[in-house]
Coordinates of C-alpha atoms in Angstrom, one line a residue:
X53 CA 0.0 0.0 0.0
X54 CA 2.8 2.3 0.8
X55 CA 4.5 1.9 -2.6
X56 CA 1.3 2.3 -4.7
X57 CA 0.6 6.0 -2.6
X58 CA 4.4 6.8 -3.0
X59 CA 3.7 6.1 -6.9
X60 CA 0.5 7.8 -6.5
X61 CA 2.7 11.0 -4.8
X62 CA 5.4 10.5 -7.4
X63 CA 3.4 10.9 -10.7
X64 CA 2.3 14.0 -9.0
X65 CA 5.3 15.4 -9.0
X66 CA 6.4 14.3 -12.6
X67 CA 3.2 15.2 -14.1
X68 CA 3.4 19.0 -13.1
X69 CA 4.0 21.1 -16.4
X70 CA 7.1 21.9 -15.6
X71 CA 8.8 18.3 -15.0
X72 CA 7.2 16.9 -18.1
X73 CA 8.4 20.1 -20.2
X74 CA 12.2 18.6 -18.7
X75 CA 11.1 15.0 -19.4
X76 CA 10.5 15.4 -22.7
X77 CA 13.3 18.3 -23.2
X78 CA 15.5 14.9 -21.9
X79 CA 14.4 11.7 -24.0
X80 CA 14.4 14.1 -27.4
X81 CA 17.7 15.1 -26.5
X82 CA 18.7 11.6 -25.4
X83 CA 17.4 10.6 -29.0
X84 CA 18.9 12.7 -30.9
X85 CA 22.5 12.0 -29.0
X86 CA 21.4 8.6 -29.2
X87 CA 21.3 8.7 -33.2
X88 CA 24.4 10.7 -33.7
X89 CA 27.3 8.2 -33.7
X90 CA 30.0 9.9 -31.2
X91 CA 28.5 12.1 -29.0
X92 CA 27.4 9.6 -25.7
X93 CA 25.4 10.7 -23.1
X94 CA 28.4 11.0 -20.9
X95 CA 29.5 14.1 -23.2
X96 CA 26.1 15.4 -23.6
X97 CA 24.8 15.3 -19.7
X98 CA 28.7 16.8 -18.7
X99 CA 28.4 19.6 -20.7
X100 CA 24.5 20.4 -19.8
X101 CA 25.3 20.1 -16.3
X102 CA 26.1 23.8 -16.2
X103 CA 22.6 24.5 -16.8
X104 CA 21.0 22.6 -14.0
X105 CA 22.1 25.6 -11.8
X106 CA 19.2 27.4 -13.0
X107 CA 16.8 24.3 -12.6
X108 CA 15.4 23.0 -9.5
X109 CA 16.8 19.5 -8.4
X110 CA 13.9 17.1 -9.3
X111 CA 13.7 18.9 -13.1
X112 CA 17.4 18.4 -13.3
X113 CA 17.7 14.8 -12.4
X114 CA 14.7 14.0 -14.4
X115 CA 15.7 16.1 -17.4
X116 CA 19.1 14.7 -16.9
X117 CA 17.9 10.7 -17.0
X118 CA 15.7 11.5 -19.6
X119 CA 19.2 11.7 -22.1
X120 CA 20.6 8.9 -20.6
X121 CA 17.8 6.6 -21.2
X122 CA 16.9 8.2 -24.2
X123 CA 20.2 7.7 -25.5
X124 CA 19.7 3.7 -25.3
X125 CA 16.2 3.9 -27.6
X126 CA 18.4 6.5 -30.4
X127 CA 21.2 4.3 -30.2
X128 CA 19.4 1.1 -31.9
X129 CA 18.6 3.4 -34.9
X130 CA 21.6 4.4 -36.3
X131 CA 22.9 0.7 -35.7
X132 CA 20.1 -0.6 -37.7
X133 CA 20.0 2.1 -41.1
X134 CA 23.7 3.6 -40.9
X135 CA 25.5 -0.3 -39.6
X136 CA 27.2 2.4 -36.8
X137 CA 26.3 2.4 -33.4
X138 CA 25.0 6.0 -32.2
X139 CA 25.9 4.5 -28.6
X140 CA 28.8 1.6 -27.7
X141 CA 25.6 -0.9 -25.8
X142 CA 24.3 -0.7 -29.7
X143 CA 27.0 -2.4 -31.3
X144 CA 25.8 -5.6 -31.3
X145 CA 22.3 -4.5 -32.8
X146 CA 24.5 -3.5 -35.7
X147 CA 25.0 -7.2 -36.7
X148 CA 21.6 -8.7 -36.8
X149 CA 19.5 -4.8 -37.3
X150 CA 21.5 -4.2 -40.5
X151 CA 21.3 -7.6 -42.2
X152 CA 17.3 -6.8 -41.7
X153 CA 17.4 -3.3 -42.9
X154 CA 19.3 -4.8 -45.5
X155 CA 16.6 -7.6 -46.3
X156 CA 13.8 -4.7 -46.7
X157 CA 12.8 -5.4 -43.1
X158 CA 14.2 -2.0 -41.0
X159 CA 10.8 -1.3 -39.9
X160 CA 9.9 -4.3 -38.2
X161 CA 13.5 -4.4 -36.4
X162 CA 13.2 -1.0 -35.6
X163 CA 9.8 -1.6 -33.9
X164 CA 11.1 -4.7 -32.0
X165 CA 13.9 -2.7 -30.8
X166 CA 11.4 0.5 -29.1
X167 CA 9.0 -2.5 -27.9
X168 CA 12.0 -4.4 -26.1
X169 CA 13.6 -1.2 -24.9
X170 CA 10.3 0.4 -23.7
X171 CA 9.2 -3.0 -21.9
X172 CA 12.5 -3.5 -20.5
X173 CA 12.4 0.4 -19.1
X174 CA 9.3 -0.4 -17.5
X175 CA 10.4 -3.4 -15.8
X176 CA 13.9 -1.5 -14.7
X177 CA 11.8 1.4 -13.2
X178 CA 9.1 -1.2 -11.3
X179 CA 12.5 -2.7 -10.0
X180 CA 13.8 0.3 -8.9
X181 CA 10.3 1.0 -6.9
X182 CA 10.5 -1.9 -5.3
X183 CA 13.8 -2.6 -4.1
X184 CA 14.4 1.1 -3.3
X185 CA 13.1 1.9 -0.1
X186 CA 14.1 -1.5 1.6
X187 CA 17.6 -0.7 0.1
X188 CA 17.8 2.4 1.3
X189 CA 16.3 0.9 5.0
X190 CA 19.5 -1.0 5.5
X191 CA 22.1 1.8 4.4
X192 CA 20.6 3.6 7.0
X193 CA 22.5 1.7 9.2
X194 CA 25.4 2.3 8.0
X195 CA 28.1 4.3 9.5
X196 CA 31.2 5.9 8.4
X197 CA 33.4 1.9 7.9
X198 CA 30.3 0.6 6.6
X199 CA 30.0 3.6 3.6
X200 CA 34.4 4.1 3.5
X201 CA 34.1 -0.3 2.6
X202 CA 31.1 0.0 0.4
X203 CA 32.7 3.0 -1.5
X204 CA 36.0 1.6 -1.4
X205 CA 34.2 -2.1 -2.7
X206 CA 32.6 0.2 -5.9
X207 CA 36.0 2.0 -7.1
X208 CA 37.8 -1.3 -7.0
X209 CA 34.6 -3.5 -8.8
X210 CA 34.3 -0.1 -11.3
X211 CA 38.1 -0.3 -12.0
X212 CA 38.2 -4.1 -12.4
X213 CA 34.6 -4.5 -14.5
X214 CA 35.5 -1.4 -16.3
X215 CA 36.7 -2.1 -20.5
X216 CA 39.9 -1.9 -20.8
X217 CA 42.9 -3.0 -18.7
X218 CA 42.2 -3.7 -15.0
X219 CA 45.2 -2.0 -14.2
X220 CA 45.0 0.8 -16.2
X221 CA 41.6 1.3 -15.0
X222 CA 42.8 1.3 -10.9
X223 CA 45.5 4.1 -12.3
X224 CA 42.3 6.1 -13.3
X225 CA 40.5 5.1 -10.5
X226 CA 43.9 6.5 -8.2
X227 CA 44.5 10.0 -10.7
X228 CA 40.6 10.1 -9.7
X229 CA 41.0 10.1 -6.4
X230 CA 44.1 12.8 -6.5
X231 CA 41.9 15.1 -8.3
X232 CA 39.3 15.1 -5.8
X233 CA 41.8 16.1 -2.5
X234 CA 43.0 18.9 -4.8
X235 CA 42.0 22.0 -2.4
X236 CA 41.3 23.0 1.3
X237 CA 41.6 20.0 4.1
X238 CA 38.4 18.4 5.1
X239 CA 39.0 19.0 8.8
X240 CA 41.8 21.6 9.1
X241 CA 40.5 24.0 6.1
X242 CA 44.5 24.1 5.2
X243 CA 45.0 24.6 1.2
X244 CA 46.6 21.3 -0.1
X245 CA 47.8 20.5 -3.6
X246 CA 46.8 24.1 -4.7
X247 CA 50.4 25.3 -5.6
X248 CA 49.9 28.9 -5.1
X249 CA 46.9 29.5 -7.2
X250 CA 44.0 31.2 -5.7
X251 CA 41.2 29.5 -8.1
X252 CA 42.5 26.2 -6.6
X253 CA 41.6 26.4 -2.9
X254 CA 38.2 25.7 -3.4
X255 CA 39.3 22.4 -5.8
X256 CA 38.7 21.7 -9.3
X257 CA 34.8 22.1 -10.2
X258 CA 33.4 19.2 -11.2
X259 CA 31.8 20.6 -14.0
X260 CA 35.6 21.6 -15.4
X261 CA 36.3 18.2 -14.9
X262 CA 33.3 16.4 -16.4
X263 CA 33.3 18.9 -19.7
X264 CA 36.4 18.7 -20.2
X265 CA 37.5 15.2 -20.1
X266 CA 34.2 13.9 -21.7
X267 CA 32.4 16.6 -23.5
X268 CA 35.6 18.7 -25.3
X269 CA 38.4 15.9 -25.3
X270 CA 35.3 13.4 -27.0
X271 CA 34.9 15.6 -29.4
X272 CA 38.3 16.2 -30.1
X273 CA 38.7 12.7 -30.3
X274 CA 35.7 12.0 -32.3
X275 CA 36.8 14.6 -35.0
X276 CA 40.0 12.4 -35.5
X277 CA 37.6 9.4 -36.4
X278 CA 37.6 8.7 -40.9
X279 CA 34.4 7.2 -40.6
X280 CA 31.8 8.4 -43.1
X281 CA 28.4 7.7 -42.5
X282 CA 26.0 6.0 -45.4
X283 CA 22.6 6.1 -44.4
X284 CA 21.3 2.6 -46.3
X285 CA 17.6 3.5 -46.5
X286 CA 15.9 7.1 -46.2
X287 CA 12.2 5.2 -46.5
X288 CA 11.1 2.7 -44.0
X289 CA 7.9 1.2 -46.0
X290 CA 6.6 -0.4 -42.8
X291 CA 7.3 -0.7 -38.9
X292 CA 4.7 -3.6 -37.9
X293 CA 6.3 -6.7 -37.3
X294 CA 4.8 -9.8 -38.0
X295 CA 3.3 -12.4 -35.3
X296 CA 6.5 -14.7 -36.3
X297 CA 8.4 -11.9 -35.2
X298 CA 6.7 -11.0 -32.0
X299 CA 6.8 -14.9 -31.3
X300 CA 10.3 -14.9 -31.7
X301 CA 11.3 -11.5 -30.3
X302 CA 8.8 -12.5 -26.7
X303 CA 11.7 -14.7 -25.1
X304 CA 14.7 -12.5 -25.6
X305 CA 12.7 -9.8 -24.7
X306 CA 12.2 -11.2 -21.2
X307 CA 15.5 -12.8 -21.0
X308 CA 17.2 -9.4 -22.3
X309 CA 15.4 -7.5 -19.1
X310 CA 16.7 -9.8 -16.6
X311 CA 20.1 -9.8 -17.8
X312 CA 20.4 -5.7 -18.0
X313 CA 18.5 -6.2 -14.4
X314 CA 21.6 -8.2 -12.9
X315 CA 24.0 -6.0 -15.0
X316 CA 22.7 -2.7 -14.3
X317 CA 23.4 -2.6 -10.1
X318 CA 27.0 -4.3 -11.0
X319 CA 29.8 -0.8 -10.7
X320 CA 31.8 -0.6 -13.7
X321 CA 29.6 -2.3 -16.5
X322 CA 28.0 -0.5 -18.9
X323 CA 24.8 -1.3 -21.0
X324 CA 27.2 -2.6 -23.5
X325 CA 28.1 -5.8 -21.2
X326 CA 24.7 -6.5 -20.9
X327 CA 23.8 -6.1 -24.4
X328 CA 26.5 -8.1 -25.5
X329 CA 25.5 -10.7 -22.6
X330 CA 21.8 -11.2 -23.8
X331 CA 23.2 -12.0 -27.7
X332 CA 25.7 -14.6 -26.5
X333 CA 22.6 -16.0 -24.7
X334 CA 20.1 -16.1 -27.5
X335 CA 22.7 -16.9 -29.9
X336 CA 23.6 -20.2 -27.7
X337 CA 20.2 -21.5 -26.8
X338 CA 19.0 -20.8 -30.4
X339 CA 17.4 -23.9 -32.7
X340 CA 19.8 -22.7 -35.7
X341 CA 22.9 -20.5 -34.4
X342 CA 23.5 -20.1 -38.2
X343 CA 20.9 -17.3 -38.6
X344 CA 22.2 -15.0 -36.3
X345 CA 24.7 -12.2 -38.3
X346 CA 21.9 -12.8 -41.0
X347 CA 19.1 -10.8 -40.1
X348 CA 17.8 -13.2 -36.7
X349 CA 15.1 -10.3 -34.9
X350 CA 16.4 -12.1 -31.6
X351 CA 19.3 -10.5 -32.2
X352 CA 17.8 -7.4 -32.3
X353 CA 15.0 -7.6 -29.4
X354 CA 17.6 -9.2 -26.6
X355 CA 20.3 -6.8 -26.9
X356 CA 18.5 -3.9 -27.0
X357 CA 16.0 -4.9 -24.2
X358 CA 19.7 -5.7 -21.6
X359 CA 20.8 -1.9 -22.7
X360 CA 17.9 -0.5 -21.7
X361 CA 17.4 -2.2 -18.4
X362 CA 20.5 -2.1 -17.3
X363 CA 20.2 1.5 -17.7
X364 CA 17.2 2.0 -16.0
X365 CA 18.5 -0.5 -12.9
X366 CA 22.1 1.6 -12.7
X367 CA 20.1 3.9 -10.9
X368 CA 19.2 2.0 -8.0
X369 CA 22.5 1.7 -6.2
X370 CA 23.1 5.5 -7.1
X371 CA 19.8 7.0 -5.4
X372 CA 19.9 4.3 -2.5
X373 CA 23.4 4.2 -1.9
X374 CA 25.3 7.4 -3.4
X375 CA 27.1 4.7 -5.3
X376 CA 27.7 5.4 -9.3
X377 CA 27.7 2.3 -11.1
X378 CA 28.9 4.5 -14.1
X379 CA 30.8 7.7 -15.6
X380 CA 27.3 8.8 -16.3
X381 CA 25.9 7.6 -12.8
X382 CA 28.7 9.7 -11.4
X383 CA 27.4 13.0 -13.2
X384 CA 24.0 12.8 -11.5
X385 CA 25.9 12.0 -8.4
X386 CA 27.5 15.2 -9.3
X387 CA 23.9 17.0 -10.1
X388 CA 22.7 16.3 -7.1
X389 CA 25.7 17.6 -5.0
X390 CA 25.3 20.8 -7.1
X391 CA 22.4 21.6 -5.2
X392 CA 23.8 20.9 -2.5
X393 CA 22.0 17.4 -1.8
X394 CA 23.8 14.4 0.0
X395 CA 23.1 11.3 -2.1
X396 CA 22.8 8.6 0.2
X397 CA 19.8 6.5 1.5
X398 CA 18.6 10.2 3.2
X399 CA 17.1 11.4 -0.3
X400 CA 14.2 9.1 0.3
X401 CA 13.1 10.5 3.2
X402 CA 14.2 14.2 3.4
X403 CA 13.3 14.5 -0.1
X404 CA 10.7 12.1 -1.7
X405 CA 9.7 14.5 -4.4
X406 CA 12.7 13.6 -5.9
X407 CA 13.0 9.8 -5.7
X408 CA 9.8 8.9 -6.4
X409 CA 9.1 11.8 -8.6
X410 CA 12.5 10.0 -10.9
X411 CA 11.0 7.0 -10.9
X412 CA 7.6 8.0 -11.8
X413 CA 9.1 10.7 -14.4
X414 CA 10.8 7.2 -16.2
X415 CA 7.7 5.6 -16.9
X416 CA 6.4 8.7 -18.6
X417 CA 9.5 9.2 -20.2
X418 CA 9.3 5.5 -21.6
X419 CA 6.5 6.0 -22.6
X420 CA 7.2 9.5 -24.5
X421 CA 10.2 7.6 -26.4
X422 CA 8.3 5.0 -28.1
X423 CA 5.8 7.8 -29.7
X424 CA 9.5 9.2 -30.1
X425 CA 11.6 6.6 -32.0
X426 CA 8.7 5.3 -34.3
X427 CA 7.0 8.4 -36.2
X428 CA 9.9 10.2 -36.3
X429 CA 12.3 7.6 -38.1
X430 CA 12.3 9.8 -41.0
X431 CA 13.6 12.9 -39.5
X432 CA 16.8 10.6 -37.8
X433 CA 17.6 9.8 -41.1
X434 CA 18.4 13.4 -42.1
X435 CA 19.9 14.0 -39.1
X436 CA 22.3 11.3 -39.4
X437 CA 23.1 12.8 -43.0
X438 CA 24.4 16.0 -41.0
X439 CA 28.1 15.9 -40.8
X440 CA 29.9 15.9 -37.7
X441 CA 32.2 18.6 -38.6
X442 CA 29.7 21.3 -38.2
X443 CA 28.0 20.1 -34.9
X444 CA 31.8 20.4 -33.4
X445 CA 31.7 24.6 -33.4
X446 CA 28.7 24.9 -31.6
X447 CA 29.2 22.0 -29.3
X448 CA 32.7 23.5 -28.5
X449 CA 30.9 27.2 -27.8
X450 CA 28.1 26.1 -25.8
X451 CA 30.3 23.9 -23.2
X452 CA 32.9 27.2 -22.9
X453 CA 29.9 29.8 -22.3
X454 CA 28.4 26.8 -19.6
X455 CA 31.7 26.5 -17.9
X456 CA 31.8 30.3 -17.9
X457 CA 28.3 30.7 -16.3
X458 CA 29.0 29.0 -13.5
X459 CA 31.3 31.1 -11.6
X460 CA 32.1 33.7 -13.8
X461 CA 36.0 32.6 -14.7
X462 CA 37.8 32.8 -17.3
X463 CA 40.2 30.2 -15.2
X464 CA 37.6 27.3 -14.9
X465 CA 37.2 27.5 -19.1
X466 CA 41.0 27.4 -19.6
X467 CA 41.5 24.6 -16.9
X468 CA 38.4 23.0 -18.7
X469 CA 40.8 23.3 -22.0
X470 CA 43.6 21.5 -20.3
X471 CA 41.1 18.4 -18.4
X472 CA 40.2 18.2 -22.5
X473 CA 43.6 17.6 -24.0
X474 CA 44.6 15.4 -21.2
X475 CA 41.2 13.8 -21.8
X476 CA 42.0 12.8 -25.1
X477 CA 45.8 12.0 -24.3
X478 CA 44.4 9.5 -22.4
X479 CA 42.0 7.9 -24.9
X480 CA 44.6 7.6 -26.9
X481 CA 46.9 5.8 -24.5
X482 CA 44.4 3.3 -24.0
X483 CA 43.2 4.5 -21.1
X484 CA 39.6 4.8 -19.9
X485 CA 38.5 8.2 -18.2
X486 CA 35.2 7.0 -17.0
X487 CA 36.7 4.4 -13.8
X488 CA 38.8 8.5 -13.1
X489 CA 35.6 10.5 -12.8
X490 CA 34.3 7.7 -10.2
X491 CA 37.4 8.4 -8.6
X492 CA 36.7 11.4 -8.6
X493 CA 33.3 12.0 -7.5
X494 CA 33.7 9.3 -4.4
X495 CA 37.0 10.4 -3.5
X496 CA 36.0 13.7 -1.4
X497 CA 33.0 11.3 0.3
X498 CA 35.2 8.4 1.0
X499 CA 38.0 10.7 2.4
X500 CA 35.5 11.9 4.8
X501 CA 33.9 8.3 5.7
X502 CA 37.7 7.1 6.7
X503 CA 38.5 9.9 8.9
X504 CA 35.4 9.6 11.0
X505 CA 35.4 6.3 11.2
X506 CA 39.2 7.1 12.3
X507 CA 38.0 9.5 14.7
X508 CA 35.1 6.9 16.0
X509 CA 37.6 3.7 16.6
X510 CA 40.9 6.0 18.5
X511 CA 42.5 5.6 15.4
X512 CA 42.7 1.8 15.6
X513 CA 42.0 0.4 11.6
X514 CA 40.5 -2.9 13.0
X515 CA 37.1 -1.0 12.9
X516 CA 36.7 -1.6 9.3
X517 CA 36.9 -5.6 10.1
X518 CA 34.8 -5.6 13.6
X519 CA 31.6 -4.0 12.1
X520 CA 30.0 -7.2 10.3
X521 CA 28.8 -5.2 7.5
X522 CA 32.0 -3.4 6.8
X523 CA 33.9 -6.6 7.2
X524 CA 31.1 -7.8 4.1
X525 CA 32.2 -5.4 1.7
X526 CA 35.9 -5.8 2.4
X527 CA 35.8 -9.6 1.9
X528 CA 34.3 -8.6 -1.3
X529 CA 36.2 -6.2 -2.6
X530 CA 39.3 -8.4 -1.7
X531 CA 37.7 -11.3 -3.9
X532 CA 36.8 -9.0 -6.8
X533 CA 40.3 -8.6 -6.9
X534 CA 41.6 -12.5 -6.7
X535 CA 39.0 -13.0 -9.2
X536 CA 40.9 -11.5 -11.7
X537 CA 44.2 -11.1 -10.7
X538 CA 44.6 -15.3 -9.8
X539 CA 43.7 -16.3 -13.1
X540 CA 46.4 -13.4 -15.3
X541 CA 48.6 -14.7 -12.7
X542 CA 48.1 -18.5 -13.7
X543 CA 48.2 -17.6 -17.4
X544 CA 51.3 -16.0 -17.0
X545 CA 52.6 -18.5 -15.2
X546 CA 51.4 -21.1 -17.9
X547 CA 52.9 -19.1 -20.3
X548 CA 56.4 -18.7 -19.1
X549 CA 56.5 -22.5 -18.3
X550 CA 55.3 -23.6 -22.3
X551 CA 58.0 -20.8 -23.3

């Protein structure tokens, strides 16, 4: 009874004019992001962070989760006409989605695709309703070793799920965490790491950060990219699916919502995991294997129904826990810090407006992308014709006036220019920035966690293995690690011993 009147109270909130004006503003966004190959919602919701100082929280964070979302749905089309993924959980729709575009049968995958992602996003929002609250109900107990172990647990899972190589990602993960003590001591209020410079003392914005590394140095790196985009069809003759289709599309449909489910709370793996997950799966327990690359619709409805559930269920460790599963979980970690919110199982009760306002704000917003996606096929297409050389100027001006607005200096914009060649730097060098912004979003928090708990035990470090829960999470982190470190060990060893 309590959840259907906090559902009851929560539509209320999202269906004021103003919230569904920034729920709509978020999945066309998210869309249209979605459908250009190369600019991810991280870039997009790093550089529009800047304007969520003139919008209230729950518009912000609705607005906000609206592009990230949104991004999943746009992501499928440009994998299915153009054979390029607008978003990295898409590639894999790219092999089955353009085989049927291909075949004369884009509408049809294009349909399954909204129907498995807005089913999916449904059942990742219902999730998030119902293991919310009793979520958040145990973090309460937490103290400060309980939240220092579960924060240190979700850098070391982020940096060892994370793509890439595990220990490049912990060196993120550690340059992260360096970023974020950058400026005056917790305790003491003594400038540290500032060398001199005034702008310093108050530490590097998060928005600098965020728009620099992701939004700019993206771009910069995108721009560097040969790829030329070929749109393969312009008309899309018809979207309804057949009732083989549906038939065939019902079981990956389900099976693709449980996998992004189980993927989506996991720190450090993004929708492409899950995606990729779900067409291994349908792929192996298929009748005939030999169809899928050739046009197989469960290729198409499994894939894109794990991207958009895991996307939907990232957000339940990140509003019950203040822990980011993801660079983009991060940003709305950083959202909500902006106006000056504590994320952490206390949103829920000292502000429900905005949890369950989120979570009623997604089914709308669902809902709003499948009317979306469908009808509007046509005007993607000529967007995707646009070339990306001429979106770069304005992208580049409107994330230097954002940076600007938000405290007036001319510093923040030139440090934001530095973040974005370093930013690409590190793309370049193989590695990934997304495990450093985690870093650097948890660092300040779980600095704070370790000297109270510090503080609490007389400085004796045993407290972080006496509290039971606290002893939990530092069990696991320690066999995330031997999970992955035992085995390169053994193949190394293996290797050195056939050698």
């Amino acid at each position: 009874m309590d959840l259907l009147n906090n559902l009851i109270f929560g539509f209320s909130v999202a269906l004021s004019l103003q919230n569904l004006a920034y729920c709509f503003i978020g999945v066309s966004v998210g869309t249209l992001i979605g459908v250009l190959p190369g600019i991810g919602p991280l870039a997009t919701i790093a550089m529009l962070l800047p304007l969520t100082y003139n919008v209230g929280p729950v518009g912000a964070l609705i607005m906000l989760a609206g592009i990230y979302y949104g991004a999943q749905y746009g992501g499928s089309t440009t994998a299915i006409l153009v054979n390029l993924p607008g978003e990295t959980s898409s590639v894999v729709t790219c092999i089955d989605g353009y085989q049927m575009a291909r075949q004369g049968r884009a509408g049809p995958a294009l349909a399954i695709a909204a129907i498995g992602s807005f089913f999916a996003g449904t059942v990742g929002t219902l999730l998030i309703a119902l293991f919310g609250p009793p979520l958040a109900d145990f973090a309460l107990k937490f103290g400060a070793p309980e939240y220092f172990s579960l924060m240190l647990m979700g850098l070391v899972a982020a940096a060892v799920l994370a793509e890439g190589d595990m220990i490049r990602s912990l060196t993120m993960v550690g340059m992260g965490l360096l970023l974020g003590i950058v400026g005056s001591d917790v305790n003491t209020g003594i400038p540290r790491f500032s060398f001199g410079i005034t702008e310093l003392t108050d530490g590097i914005g998060f928005v600098v950060v965020a728009v620099g590394v992701f939004a700019v140095g993206e771009i910069i790196n995108n721009l560097g990219d040969p790829t030329e985009r070929q749109v393969f069809t312009s008309a899309i003759k018809s979207l309804m699916p057949t009732r083989e289709d549906f038939k065939a599309s019902i079981g990956p449909i389900l099976r693709g919502t449980g996998i992004g489910a189980f993927f989506g709370v996991l720190p450090g793996t993004g929708p492409a995991v899950a995606s990729l997950s779900s067409y291994m799966l349908e792929k192996r327990i298929a009748a005939d294997p030999s169809r899928f690359g050739h046009g197989a619709i469960e290729g198409v409805a499994g894939p894109e129904s794990a991207n958009n559930a895991d996307a939907q269920c990232k957000f339940i460790p990140m509003l019950t826990l203040g822990l980011p599963a993801s660079g983009v979980m991060a940003l709305m970690l950083g959202a909500l810090t902006i106006h000056g919110i504590q994320p952490g199982p206390e949103v829920m009760t000292l502000r429900p407006e905005l949890f369950w306002g989120l979570i009623a704000s997604m089914w709308i917003g669902n809902l709003m992308l499948v009317v979306l996606n469908l009808p509007m096929v046509g005007i993607w297409v000529r967007i995707l014709k646009v070339p990306y050389r001429f979106l770069f100027p304005a992208i580049m001006a409107f994330s230097a006036i954002g940076i600007y607005s938000v405290s007036n200096s001319a510093f923040d914009v030139y440090l934001a220019a530095l973040f974005a060649v370093v930013g690409f730097l590190w793309v370049k060098l193989g590695f990934n920035p997304a495990p450093m912004l985690l870093g650097f979003v948890l660092g300040p928090m779980l600095e704070e966690h370790l000297r109270r708990a510090m503080l609490m035990s007389g400085g004796d470090a045993s407290v972080f293995v006496k509290r039971p829960i606290s002893l939990v999470f530092i069990i696991a982190t320690v066999l995330i690690l031997l999970a992955l470190v035992v085995p390169a060990i053994r193949k190394r060893r293996d290797s050195v011993a056939s050698s």
